[in-house]
Structure formats: structure tokens, C-alpha cells
mmCIF file of N, CA and C in Angstrom:
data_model
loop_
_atom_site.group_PDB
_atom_site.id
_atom_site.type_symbol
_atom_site.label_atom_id
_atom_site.label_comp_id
_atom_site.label_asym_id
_atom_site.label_seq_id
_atom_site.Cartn_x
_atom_site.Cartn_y
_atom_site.Cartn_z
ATOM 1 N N UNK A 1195 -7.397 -14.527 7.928
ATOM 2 C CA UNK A 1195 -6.427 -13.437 8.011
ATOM 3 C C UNK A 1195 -6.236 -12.824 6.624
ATOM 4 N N UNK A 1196 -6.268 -11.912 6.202
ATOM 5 C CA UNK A 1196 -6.370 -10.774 5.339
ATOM 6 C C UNK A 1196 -4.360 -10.604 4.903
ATOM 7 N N UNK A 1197 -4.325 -10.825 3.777
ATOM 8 C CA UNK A 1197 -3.023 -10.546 3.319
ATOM 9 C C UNK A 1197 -2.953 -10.131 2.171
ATOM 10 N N UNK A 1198 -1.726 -8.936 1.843
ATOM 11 C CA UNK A 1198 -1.599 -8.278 0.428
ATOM 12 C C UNK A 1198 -1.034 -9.348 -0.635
ATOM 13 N N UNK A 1199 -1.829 -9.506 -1.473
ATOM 14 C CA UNK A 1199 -1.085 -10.169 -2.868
ATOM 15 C C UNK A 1199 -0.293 -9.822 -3.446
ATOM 16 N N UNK A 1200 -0.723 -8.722 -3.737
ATOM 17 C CA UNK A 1200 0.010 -7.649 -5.301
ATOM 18 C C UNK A 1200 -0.350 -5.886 -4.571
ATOM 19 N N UNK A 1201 0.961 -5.716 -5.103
ATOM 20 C CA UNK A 1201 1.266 -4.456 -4.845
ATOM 21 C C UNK A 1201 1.602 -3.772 -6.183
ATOM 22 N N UNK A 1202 1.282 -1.827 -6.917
ATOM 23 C CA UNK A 1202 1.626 -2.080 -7.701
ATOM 24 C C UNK A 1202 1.425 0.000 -8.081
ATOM 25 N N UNK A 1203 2.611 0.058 -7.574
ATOM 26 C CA UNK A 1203 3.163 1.642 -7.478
ATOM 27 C C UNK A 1203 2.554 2.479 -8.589
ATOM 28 N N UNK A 1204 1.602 3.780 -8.509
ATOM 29 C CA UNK A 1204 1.084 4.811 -9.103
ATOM 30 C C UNK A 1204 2.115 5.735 -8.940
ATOM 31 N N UNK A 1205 1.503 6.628 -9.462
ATOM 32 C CA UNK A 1205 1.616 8.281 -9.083
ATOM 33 C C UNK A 1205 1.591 9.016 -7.650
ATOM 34 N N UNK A 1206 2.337 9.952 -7.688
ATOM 35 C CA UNK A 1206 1.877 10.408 -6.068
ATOM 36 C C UNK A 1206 1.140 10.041 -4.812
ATOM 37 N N UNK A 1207 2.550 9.024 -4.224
ATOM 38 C CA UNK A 1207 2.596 8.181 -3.441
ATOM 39 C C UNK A 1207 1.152 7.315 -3.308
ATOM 40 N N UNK A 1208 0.880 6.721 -4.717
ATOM 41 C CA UNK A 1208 -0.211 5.948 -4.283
ATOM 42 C C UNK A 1208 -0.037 4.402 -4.866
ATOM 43 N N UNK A 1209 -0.658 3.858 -4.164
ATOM 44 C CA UNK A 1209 -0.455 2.165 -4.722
ATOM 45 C C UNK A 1209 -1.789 1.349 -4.841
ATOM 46 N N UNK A 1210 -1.794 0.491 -5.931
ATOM 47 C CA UNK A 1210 -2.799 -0.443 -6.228
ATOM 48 C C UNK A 1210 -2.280 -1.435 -4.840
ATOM 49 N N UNK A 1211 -3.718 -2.275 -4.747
ATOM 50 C CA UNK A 1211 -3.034 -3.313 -3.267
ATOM 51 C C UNK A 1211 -4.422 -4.143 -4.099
ATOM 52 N N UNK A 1212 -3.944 -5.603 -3.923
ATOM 53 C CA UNK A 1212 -4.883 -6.815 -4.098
ATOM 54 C C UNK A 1212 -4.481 -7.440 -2.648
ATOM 55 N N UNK A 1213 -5.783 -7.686 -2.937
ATOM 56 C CA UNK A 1213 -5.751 -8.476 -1.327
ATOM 57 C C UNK A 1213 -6.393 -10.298 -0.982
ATOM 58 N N UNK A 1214 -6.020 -10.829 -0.062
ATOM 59 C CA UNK A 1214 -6.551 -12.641 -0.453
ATOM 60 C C UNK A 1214 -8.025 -12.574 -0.686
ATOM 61 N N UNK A 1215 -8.530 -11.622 -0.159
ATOM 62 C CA UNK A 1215 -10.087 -11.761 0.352
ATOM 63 C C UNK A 1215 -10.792 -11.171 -1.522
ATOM 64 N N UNK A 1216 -9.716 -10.865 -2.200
ATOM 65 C CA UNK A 1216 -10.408 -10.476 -3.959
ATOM 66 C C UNK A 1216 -10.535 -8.993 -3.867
ATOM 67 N N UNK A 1217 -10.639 -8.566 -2.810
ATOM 68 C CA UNK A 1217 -10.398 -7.013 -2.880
ATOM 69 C C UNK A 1217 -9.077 -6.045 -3.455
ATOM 70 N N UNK A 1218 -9.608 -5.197 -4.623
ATOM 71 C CA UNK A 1218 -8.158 -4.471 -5.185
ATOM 72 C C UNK A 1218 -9.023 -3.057 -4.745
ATOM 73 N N UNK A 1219 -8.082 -2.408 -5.048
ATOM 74 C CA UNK A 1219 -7.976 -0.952 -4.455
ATOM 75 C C UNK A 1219 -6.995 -0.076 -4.499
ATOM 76 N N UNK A 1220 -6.824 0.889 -4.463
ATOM 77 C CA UNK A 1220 -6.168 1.915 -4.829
ATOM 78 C C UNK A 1220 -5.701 2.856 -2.904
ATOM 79 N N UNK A 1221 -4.592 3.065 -2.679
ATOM 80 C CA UNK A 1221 -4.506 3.818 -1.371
ATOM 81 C C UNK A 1221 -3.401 4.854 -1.257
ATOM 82 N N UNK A 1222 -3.460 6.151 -1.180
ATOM 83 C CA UNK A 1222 -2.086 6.921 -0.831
ATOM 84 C C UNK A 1222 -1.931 6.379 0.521
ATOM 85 N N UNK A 1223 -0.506 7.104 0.144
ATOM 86 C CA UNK A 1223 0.891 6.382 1.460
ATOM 87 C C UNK A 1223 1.415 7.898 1.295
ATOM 88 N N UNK A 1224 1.151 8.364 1.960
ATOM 89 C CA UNK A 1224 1.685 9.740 2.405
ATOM 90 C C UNK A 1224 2.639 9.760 3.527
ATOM 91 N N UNK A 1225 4.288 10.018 2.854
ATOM 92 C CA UNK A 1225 5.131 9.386 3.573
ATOM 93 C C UNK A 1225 6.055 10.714 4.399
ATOM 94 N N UNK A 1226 5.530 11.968 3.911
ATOM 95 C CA UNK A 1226 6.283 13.340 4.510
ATOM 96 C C UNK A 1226 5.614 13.336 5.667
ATOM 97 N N UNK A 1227 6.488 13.720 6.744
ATOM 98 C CA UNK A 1227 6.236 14.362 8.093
ATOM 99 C C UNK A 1227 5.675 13.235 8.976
ATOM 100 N N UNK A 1228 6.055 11.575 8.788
ATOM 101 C CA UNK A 1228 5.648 10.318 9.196
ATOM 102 C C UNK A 1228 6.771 9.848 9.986
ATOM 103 N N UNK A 1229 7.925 10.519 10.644
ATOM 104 C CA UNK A 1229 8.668 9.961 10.815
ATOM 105 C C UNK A 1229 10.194 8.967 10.238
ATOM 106 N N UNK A 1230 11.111 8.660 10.842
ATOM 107 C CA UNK A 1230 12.460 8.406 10.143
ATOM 108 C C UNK A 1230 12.379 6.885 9.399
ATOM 109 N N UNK A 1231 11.368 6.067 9.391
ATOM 110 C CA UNK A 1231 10.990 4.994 8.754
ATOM 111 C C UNK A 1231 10.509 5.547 7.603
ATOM 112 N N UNK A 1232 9.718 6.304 7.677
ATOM 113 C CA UNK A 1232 9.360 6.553 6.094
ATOM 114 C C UNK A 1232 9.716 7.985 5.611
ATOM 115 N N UNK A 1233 10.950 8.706 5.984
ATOM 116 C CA UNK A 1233 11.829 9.400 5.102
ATOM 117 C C UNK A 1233 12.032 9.070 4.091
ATOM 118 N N UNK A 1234 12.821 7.750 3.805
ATOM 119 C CA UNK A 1234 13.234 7.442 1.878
ATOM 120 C C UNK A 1234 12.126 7.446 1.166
ATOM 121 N N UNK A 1235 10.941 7.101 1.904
ATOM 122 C CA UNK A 1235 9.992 7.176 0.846
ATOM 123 C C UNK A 1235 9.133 8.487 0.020
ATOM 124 N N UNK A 1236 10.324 9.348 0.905
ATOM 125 C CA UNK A 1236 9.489 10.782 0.426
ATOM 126 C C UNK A 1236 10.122 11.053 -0.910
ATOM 127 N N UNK A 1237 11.800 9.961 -1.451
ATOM 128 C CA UNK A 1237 12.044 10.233 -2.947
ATOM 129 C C UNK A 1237 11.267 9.250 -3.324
ATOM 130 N N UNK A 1238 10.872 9.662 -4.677
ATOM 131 C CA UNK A 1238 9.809 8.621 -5.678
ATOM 132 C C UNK A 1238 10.197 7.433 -6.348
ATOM 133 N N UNK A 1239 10.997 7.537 -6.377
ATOM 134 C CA UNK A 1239 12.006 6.573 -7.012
ATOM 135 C C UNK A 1239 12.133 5.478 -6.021
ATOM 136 N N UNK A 1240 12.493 5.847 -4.541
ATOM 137 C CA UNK A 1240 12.140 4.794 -3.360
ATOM 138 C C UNK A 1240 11.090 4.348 -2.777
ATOM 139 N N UNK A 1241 10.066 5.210 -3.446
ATOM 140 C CA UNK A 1241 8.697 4.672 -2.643
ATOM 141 C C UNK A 1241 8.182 3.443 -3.786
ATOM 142 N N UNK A 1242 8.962 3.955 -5.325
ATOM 143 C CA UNK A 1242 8.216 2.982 -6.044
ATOM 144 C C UNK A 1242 9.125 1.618 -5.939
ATOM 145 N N UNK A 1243 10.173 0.949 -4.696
ATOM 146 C CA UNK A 1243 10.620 0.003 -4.491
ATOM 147 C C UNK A 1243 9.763 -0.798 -3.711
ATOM 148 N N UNK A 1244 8.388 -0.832 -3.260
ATOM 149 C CA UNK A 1244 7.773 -1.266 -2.246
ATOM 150 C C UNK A 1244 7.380 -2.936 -2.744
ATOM 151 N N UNK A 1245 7.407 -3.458 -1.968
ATOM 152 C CA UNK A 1245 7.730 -5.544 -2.827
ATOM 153 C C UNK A 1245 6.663 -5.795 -1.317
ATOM 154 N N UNK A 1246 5.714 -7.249 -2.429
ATOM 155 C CA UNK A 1246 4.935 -7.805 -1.476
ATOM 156 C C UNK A 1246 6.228 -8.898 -0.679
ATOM 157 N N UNK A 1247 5.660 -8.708 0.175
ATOM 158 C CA UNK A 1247 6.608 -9.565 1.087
ATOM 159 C C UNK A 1247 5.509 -11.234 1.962
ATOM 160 N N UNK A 1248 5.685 -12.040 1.230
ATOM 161 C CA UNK A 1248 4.963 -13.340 0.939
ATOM 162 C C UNK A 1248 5.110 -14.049 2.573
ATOM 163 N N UNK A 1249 5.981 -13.583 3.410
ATOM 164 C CA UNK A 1249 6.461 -14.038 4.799
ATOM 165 C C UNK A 1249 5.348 -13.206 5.392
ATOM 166 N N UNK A 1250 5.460 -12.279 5.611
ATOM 167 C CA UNK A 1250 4.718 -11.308 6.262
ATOM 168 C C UNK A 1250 3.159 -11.288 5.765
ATOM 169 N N UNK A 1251 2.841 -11.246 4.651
ATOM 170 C CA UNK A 1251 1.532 -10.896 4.293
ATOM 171 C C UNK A 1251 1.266 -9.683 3.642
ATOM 172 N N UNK A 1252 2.158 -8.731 3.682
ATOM 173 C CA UNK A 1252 1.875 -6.996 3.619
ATOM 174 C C UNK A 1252 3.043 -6.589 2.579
ATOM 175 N N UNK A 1253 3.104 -5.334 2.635
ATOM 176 C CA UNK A 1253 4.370 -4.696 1.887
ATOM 177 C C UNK A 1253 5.052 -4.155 2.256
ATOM 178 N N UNK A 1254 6.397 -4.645 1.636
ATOM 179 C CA UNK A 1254 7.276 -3.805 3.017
ATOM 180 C C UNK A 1254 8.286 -3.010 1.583
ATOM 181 N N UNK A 1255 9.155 -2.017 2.144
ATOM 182 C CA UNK A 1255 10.663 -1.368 1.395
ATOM 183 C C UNK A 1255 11.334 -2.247 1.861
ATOM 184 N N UNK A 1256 12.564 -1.442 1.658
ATOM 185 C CA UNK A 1256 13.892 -2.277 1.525
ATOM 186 C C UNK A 1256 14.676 -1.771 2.903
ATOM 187 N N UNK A 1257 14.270 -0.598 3.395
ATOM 188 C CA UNK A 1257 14.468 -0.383 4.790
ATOM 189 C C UNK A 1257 14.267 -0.747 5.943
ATOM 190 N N UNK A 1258 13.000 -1.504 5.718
ATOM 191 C CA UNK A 1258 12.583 -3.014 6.703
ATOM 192 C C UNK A 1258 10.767 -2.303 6.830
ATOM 193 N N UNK A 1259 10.422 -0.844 6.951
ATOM 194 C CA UNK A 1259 8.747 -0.546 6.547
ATOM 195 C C UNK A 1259 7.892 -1.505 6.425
ATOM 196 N N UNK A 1260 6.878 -1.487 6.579
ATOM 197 C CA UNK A 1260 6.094 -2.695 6.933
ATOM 198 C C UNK A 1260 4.601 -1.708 7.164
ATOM 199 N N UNK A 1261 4.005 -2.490 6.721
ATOM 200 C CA UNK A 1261 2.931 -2.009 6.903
ATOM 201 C C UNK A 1261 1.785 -2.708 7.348
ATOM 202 N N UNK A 1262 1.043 -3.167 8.267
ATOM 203 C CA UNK A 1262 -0.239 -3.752 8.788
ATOM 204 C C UNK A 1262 -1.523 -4.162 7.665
ATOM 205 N N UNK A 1263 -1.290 -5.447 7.226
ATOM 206 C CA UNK A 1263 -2.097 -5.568 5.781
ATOM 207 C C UNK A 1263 -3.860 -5.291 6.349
ATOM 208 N N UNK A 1264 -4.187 -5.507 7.567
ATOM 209 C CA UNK A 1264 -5.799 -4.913 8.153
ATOM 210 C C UNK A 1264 -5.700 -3.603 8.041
ATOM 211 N N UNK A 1265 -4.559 -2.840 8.397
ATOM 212 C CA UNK A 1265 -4.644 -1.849 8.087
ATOM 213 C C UNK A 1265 -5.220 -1.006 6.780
ATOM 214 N N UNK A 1266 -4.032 -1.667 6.185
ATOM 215 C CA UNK A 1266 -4.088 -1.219 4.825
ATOM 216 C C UNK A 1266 -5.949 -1.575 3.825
ATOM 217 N N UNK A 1267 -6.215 -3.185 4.387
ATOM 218 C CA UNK A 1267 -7.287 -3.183 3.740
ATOM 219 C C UNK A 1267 -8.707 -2.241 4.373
ATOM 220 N N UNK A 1268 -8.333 -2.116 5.860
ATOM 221 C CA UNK A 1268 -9.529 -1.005 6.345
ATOM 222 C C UNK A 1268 -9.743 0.484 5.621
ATOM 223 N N UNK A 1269 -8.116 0.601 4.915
ATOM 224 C CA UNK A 1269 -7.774 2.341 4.800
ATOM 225 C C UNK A 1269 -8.378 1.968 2.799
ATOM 226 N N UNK A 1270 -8.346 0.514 2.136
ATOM 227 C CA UNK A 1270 -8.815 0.719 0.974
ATOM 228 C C UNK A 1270 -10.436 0.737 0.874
ATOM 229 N N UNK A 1271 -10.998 0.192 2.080
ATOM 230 C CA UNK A 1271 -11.992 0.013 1.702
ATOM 231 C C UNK A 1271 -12.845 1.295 2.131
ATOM 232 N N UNK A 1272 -12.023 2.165 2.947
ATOM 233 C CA UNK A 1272 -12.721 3.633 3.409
ATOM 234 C C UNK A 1272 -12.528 4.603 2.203
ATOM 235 N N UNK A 1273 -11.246 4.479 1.273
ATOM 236 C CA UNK A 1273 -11.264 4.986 0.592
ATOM 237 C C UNK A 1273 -12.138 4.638 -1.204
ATOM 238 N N UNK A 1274 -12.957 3.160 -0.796
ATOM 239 C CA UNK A 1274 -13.457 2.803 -2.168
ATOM 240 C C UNK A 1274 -14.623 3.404 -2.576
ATOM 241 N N UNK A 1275 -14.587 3.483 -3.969
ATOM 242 C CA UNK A 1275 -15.488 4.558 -4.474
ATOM 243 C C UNK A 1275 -16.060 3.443 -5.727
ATOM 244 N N UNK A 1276 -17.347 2.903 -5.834
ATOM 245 C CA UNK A 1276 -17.666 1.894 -7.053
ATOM 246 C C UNK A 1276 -17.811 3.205 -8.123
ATOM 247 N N UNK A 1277 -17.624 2.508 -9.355
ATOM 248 C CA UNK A 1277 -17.755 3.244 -10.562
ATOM 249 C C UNK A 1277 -19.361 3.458 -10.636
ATOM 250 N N UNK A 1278 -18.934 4.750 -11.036
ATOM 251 C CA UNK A 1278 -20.446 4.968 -11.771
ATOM 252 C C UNK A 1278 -21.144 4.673 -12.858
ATOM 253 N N UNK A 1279 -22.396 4.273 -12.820
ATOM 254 C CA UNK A 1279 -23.487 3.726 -13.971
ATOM 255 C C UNK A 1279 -24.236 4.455 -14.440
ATOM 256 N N UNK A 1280 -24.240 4.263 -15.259
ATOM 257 C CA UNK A 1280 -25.478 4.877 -15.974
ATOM 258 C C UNK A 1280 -25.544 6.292 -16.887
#
């Protein structure tokens, strides 16, 4: 089972995520027009409250948000890009 380690708030709504499996990654959380769960997170200041939550596996706010850590690692690894060489 796949669980978030470390969580670790960017810029415009985006977050570093480590994951058990050694995978880190980078993912926006685009939180406008998502519904009344993720309203607070449209101020910045509240989105950058997001805490790994060690019960669950994933990351949740302080509003109770939650997020599906397969999720999250399917949506980093669609979005991974290896550095370039050479």
C-alpha cells in the first residue's frame, strides 16, 4: 500500500509529496471551482496548512480534506518529467 511521507507546500497551489515506495514529486492541487471541501484552500495561506497525516497515509487540512494517497501518487507520476542530460 502506497502512503505519503512528506508533504511540503510550493508556490501556486503546488506540493512536493514523498511517498513509501521512494518516489518524490512535485503535483498542483487546484483547489478553485472543486467544491465546499476545498474552498479554504483557495486562500494560500490555508492551502499551505496541509500536514501528513501518519493514521491515514495521505494529506489532509485542518478541515478534515483528505486526499487518496494512489491517487495522488498516479497524478505524480503522470505528471513526472526526469531531468535532462546532456
Amino acid at each position: 500500500m502506497i502512503t505519503v511521507r512528506r508533504v511540503e507546500p510550493l508556490g501556486d497551489y503546488r506540493l512536493q509529496l514523498s511517498f513509501s515506495d521512494g518516489l518524490v514529486g512535485e503535483l498542483e492541487i487546484d483547489p478553485r471551482g472543486r467544491g465546499p471541501m476545498f474552498e479554504p484552500l483557495v486562500d494560500r495561506t490555508y492551502f499551505r496548512t496541509v500536514k501528513v497525516s501518519r493514521a491515514a497515509g495521505t494529506i489532509v487540512w485542518p478541515n478534515g480534506l483528505d486526499l487518496a494517497p494512489e491517487t495522488l501518487h498516479r497524478r505524480v507520476l503522470a505528471e513526472y518529467r526526469p531531468a535532462a542530460t546532456g
